[in-house]
Coordinates of C-alpha atoms and ligand atoms in Angstrom, one line a residue:
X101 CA 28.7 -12.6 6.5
X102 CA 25.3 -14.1 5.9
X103 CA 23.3 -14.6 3.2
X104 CA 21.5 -11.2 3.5
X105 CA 24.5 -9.2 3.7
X106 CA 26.5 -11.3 0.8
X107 CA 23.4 -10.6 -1.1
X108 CA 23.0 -7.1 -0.8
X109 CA 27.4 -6.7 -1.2
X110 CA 26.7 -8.0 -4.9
X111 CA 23.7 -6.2 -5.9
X112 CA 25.1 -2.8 -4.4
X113 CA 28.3 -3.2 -6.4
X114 CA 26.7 -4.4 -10.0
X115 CA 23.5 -1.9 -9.5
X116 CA 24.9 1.8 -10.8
X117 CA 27.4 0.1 -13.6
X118 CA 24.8 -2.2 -15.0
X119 CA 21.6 -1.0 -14.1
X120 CA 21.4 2.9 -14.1
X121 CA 18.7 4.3 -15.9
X122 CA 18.7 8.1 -17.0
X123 CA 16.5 10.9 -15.7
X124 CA 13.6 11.5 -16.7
X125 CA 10.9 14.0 -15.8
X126 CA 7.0 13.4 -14.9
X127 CA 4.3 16.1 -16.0
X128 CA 2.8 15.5 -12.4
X129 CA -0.1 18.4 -12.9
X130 CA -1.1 16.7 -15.9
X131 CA -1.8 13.2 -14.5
X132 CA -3.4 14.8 -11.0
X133 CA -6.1 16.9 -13.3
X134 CA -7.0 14.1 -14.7
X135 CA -7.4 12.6 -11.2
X136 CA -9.6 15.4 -10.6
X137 CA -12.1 14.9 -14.0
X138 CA -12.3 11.1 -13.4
X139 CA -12.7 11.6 -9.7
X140 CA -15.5 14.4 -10.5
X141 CA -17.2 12.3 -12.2
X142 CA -17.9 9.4 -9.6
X143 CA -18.9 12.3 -7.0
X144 CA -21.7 12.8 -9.8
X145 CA -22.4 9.2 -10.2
X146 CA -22.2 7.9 -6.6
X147 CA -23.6 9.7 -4.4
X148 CA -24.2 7.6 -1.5
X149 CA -21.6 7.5 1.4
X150 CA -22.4 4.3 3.4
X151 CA -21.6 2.5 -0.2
X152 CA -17.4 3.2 -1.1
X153 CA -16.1 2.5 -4.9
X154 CA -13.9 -0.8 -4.6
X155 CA -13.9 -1.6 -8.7
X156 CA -15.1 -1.3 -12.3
X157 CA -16.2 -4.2 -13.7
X158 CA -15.6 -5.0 -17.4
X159 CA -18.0 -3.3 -19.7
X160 CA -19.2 -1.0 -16.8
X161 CA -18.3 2.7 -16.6
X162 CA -19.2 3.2 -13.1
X163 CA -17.7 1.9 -9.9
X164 CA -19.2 -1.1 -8.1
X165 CA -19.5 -0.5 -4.1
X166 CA -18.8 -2.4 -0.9
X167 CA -20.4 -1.5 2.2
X168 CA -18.0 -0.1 5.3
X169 CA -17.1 -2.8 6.7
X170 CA -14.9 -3.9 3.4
X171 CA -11.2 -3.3 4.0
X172 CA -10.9 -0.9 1.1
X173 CA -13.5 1.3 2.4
X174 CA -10.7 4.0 3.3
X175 CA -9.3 4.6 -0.2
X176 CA -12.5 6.4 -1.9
X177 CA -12.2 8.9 1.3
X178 CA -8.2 8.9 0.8
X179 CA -8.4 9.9 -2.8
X180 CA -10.9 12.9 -1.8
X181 CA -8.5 13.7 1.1
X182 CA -5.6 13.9 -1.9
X183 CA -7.9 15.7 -4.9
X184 CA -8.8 18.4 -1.7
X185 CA -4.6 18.6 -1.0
X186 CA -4.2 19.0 -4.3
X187 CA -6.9 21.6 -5.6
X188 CA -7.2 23.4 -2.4
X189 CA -11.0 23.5 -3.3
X190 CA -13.8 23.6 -0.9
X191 CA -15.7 21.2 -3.0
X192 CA -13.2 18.2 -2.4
X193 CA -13.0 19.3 1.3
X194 CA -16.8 19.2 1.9
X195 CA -16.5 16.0 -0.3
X196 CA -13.9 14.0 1.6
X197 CA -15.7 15.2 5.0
X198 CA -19.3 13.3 3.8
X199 CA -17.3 10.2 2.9
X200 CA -15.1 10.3 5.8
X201 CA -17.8 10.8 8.5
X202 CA -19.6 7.1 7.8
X203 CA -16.3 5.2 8.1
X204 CA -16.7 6.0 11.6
X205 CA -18.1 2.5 12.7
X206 CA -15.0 1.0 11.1
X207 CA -13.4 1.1 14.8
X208 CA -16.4 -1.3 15.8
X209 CA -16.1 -3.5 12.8
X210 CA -18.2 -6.5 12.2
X211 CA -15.1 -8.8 11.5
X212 CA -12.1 -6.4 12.9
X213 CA -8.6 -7.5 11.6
X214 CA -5.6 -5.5 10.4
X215 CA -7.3 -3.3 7.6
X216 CA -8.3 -1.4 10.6
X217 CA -5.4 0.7 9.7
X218 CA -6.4 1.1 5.6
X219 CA -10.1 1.6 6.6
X220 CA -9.5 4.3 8.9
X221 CA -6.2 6.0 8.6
X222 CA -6.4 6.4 4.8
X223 CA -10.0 8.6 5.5
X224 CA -9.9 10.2 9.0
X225 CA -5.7 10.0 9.0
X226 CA -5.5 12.1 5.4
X227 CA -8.4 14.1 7.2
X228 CA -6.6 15.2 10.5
X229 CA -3.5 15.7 8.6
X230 CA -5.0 18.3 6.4
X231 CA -7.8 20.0 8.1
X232 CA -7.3 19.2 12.1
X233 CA -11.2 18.3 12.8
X234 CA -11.2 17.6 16.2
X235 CA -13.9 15.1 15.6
X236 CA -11.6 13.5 13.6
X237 CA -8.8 12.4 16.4
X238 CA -10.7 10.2 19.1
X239 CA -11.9 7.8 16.0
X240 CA -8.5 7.3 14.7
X241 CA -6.8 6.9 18.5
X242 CA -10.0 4.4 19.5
X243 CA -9.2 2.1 16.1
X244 CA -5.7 2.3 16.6
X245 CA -7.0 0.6 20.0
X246 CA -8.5 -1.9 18.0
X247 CA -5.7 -2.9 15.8
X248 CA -3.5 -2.9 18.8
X249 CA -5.7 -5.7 20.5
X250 CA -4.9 -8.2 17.9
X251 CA -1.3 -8.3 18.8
X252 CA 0.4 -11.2 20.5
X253 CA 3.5 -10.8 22.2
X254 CA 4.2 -14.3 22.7
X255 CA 5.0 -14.2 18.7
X256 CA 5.7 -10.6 18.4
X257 CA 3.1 -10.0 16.2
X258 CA -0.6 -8.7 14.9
X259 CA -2.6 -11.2 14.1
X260 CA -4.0 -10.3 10.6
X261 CA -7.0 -12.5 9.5
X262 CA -8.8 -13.6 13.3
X263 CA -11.2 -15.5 10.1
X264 CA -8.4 -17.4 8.9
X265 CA -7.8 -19.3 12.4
X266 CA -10.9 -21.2 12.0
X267 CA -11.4 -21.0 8.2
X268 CA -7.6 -22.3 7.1
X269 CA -6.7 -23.1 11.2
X270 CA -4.1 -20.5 10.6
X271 CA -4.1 -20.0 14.4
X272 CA -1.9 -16.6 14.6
X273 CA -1.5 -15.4 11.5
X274 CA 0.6 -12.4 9.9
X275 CA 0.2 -11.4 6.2
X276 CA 3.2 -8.7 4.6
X277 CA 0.0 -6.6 3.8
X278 CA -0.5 -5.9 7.6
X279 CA 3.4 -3.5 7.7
X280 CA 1.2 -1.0 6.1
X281 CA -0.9 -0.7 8.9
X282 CA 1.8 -0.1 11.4
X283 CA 1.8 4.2 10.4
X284 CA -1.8 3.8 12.4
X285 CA -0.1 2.8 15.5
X286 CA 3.4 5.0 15.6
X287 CA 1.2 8.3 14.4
X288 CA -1.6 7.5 17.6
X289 CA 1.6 6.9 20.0
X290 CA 3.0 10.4 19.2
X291 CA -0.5 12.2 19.0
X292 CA -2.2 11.4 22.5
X293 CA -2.8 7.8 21.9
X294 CA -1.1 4.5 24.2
X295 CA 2.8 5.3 23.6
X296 CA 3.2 1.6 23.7
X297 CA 2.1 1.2 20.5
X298 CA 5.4 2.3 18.9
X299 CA 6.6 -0.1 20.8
X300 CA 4.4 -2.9 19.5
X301 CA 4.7 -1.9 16.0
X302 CA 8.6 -1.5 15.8
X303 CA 8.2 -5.5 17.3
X304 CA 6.0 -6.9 14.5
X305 CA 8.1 -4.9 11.6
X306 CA 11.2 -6.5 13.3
X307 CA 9.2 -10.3 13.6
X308 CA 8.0 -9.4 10.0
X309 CA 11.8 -8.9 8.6
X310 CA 12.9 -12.4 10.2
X311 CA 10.1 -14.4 9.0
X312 CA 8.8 -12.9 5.8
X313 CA 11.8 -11.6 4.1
X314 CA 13.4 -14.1 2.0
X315 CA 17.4 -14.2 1.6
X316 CA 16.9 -12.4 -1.8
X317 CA 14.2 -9.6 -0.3
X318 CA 11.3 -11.4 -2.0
X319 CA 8.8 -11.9 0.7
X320 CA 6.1 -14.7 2.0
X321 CA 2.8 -13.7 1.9
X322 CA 1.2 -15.8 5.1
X323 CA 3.5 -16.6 8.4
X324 CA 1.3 -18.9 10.5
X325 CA 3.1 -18.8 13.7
X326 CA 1.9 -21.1 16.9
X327 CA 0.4 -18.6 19.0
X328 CA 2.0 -20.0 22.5
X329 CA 5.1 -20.3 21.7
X330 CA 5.4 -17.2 19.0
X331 CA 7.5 -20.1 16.9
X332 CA 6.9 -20.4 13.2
X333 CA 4.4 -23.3 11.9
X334 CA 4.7 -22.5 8.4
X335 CA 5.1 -19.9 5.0
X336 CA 2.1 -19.6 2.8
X337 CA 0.8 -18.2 -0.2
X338 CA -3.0 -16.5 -0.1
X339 CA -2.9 -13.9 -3.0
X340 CA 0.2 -15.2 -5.0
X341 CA 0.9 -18.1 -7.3
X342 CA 2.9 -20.4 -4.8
X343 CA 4.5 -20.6 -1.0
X344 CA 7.8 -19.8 -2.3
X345 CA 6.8 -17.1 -4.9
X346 CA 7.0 -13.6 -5.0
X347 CA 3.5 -12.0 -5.4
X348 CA 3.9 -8.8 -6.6
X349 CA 1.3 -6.7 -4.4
X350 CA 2.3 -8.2 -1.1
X351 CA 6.3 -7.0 -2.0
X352 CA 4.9 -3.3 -3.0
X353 CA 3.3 -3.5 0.6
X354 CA 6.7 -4.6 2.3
X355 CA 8.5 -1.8 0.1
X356 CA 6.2 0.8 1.5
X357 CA 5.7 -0.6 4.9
X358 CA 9.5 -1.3 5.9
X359 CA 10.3 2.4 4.2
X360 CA 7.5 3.8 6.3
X361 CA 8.7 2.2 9.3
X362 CA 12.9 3.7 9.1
X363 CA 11.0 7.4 8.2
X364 CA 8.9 6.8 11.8
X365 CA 12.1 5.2 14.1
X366 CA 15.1 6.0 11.9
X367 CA 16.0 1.8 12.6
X368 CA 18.7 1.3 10.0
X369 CA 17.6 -2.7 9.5
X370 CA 14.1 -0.9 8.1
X371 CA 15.8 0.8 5.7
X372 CA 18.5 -1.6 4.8
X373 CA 15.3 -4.3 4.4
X374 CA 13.3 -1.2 2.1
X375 CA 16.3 -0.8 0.2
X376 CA 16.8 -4.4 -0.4
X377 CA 13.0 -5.3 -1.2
X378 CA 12.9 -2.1 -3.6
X379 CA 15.7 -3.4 -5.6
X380 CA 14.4 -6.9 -6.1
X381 CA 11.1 -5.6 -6.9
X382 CA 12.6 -3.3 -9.7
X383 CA 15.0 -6.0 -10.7
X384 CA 12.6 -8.2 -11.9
X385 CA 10.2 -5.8 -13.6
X386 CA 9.1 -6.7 -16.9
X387 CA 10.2 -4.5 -19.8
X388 CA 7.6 -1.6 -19.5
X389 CA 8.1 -1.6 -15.4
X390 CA 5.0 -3.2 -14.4
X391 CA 4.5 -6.1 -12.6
X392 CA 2.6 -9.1 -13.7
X393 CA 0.2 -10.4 -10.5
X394 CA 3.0 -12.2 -9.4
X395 CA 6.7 -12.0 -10.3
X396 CA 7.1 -16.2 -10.7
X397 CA 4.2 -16.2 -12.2
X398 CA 4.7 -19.3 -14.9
X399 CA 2.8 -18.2 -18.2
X400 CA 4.5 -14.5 -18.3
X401 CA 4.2 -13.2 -20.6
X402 CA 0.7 -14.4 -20.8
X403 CA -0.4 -13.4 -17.5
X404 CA -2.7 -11.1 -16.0
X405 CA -0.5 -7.7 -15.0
X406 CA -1.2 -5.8 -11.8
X407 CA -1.1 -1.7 -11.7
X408 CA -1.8 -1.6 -8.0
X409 CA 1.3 -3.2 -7.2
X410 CA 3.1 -1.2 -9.5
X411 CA 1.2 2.6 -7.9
X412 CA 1.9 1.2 -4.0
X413 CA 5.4 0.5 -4.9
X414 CA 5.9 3.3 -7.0
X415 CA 4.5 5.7 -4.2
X416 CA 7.0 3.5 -1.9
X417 CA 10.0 4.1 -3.5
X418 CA 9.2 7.8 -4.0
X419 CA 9.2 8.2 -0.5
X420 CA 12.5 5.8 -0.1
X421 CA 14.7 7.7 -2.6
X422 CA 14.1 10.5 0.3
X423 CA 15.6 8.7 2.9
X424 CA 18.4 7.5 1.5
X425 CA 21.6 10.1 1.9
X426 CA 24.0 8.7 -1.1
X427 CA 22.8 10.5 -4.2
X428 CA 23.5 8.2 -6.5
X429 CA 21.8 5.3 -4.8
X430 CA 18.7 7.8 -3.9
X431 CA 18.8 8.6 -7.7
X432 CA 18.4 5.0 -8.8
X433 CA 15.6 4.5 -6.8
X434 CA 13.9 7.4 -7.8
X435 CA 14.6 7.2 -11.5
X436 CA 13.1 3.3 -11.4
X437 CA 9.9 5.1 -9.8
X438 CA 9.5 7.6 -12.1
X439 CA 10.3 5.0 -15.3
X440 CA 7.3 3.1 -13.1
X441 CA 5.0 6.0 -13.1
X442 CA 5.5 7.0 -16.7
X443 CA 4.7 3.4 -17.6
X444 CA 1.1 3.3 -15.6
X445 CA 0.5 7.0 -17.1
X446 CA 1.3 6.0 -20.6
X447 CA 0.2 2.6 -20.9
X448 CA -2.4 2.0 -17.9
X449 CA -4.3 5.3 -17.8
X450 CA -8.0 5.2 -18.4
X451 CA -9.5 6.4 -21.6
X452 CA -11.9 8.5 -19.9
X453 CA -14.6 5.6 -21.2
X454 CA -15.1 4.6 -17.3
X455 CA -14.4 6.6 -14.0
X456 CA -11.4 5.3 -13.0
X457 CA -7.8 6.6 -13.5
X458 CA -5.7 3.3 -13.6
X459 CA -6.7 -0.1 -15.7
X460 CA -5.5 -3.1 -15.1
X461 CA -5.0 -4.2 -11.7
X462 CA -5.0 -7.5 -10.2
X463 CA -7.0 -8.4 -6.8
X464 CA -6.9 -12.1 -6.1
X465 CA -5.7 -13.8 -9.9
X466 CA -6.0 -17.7 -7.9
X467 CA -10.0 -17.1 -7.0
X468 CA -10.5 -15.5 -10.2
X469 CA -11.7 -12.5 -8.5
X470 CA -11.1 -8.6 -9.7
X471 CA -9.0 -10.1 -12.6
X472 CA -7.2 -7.4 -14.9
X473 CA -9.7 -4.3 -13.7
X474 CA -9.9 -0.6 -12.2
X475 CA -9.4 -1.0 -9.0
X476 CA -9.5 1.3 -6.1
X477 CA -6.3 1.1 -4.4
X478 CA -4.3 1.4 -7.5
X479 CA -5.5 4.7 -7.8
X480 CA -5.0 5.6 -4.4
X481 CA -1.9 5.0 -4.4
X482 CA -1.2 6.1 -8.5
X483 CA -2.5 9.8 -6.8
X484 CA -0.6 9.6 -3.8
X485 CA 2.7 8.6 -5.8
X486 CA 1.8 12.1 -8.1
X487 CA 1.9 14.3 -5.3
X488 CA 4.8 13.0 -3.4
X489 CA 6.9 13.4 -6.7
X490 CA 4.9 16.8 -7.3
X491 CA 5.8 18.1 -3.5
X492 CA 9.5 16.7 -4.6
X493 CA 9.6 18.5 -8.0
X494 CA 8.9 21.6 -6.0
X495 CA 11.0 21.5 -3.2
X496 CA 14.2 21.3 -5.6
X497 CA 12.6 24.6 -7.2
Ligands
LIG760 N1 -4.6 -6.4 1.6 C1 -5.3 -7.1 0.6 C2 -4.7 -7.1 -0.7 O1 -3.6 -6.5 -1.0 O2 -5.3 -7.6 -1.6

């Protein structure tokens, strides 16, 4: 048996004695209006579409901007994509469409790399999905083009960061973050797009399980692999406190990404790997369920928390808890998603002082950079978290 499978043996048989938290229920609507003043009120404030919301500073009330060609261009468009799901009003639609249209040139990007997949899938992908604009279809199947490019099947991989090869000689690269960008290639290989793109994205997830998951499901940030060959040069940090720590964002992506990738190929490893990354992730939670920056962080708990990792995992696990057939191991999951939830509604939410709906997120704590603010993914993925537990809450009706 190896270390994985002893592993997993030990936590599956201690989880629902010792760990088993009780139901609880999540006033969805309520959190989702708010959504809808806070998000109001930026549609008031920033009007122009060529400049997307990436953060509020401290002190400011308003969002600070990043032009397209920033990799979190897609969220401001995903969370008018998810206010129109979720009102059903015109006004979102019309909205989403103005903020959506720009992102266009993503596909031609200055500095392409994996975000390819946030930047466009997130605006035009929440797009197609809910209103079918033909317009919308080409630009998503010609950047899935463009992500697929980057991959090298020598290694089995995308490469990530082409700026890092020259930058941190990094020559083929592969960051956790990139599993969330698989969904762009397995939705363009079922919806007129290259079919080999399933193909290529089931081989990264699989090169991404051997490499970056750890024997206890904490994961590497960086893989630097030697491009020729495809064999592994070495495991690096980027975003998180060390090499050999687990940085709390860049395991919410692998929770998300791996879960993501059983619900599109039904490949048992994927959800075995979800399962197992979910359960470290939640078993090393701090009291009130959300994560500091990173999880080996040493000064905890003086150290800077991170809400986004919290929303993307939370949102993650939702969708997990759907997969999984044993009740009582779907329940776990679930409940430790709610518990997360109520924690970022009750303890993270904005005041209403400044437009956004989650504080306290973490973007890069080592170069001091969007330190313990609003930022834009959190409440992405805080919003898309509410309505898959809404669309949950009423199925069971
Ligand atoms: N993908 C970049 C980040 O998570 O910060």
């Amino acid at each position: 048996m190896s270390m994985k499978n002893v592993f997993v043996l030990i936590v599956t048989l201690t989880m629902f004695v010792a760990c088993k938290r009780d139901t609880i229920l999540l006033d969805t609507d309520k959190y989702l209006n708010f959504a809808l003043e806070q998000v109001s009120k930026t549609l008031v404030s920033n009007t122009d579409p060529w400049q997307s919301p990436r953060q509020i500073k401290p002190g400011h009330v308003t969002w600070s901007t990043v032009n397209l060609n920033d990799w979190t261009s897609g969220f401001w468009p995903g969370i008018l994509w998810y206010m129109y799901e979720y009102s059903n009003d015109p006004y979102f639609r019309e909205q989403a469409n103005k903020w959506t249209m720009p992102m266009e040139g993503a596909k031609d990007r200055e500095r392409p790399n994996h975000d390819l997949g946030f930047m466009v899938f997130n605006s035009f992908g929440n797009g197609y999905r809910l209103v079918k604009e033909p317009d919308y279809l080409p630009i998503i199947l010609e950047t899935a083009d463009s992500l697929a490019a980057w991959f090298n099947p020598n290694v089995g991989t995308i490469l990530s960061w082409p700026w890092a090869r020259e930058k941190y000689g990094w020559v083929h690269n592969t960051i956790i973050d990139n599993m969330m960008n698989l969904e762009l290639l397995f939705w363009a290989s079922k919806n007129g797009g290259d079919e080999s793109y399933y193909d290529i994205a089931v081989t990264h997830a699989l090169t991404t399980m051997r490499n970056h998951v750890r024997d206890d499901y904490s994961t590497y940030h960086v893989v630097v692999y030697d491009s020729l060959s495809g064999d592994v040069v070495k495991k690096v940090k980027y975003q998180g406190y060390a090499d050999d720590s687990m940085w709390s964002r860049g395991q919410a992506w692998a929770i998300y990404g791996f879960t993501m990738c059983y619900r599109e190929t039904g490949i048992v490893d994927f959800l075995e790997t979800a399962k197992g990354l979910a359960r470290t992730f939640i078993n090393h939670l701090p009291d009130d369920y959300v994560p500091y920056w990173d999880f080996d962080a040493p000064n905890a708990p003086d150290e800077y928390k991170d809400a986004s990792a919290a929303a993307i995992a939370a949102s993650g696990i939702i969708e997990l808890s759907g997969l999984i057939d044993n009740e009582d191991e779907s329940g776990w999951f679930h409940n430790n998603a709610i518990h997360i939830l109520h924690s970022l509604a009750g303890n993270y939410l904005s005041d209403g002082s400044n437009h956004a709906v989650l504080w306290h997120s973490s973007g890069h704590v080592p170069a001091n950079s969007e330190v313990d603010v609003p930022i834009i993914y959190a409440d992405y993925y805080f919003i898309e978290a509410l309505l898959r537990e809404r669309n949950l809450q009423n199925s069971n009706r």
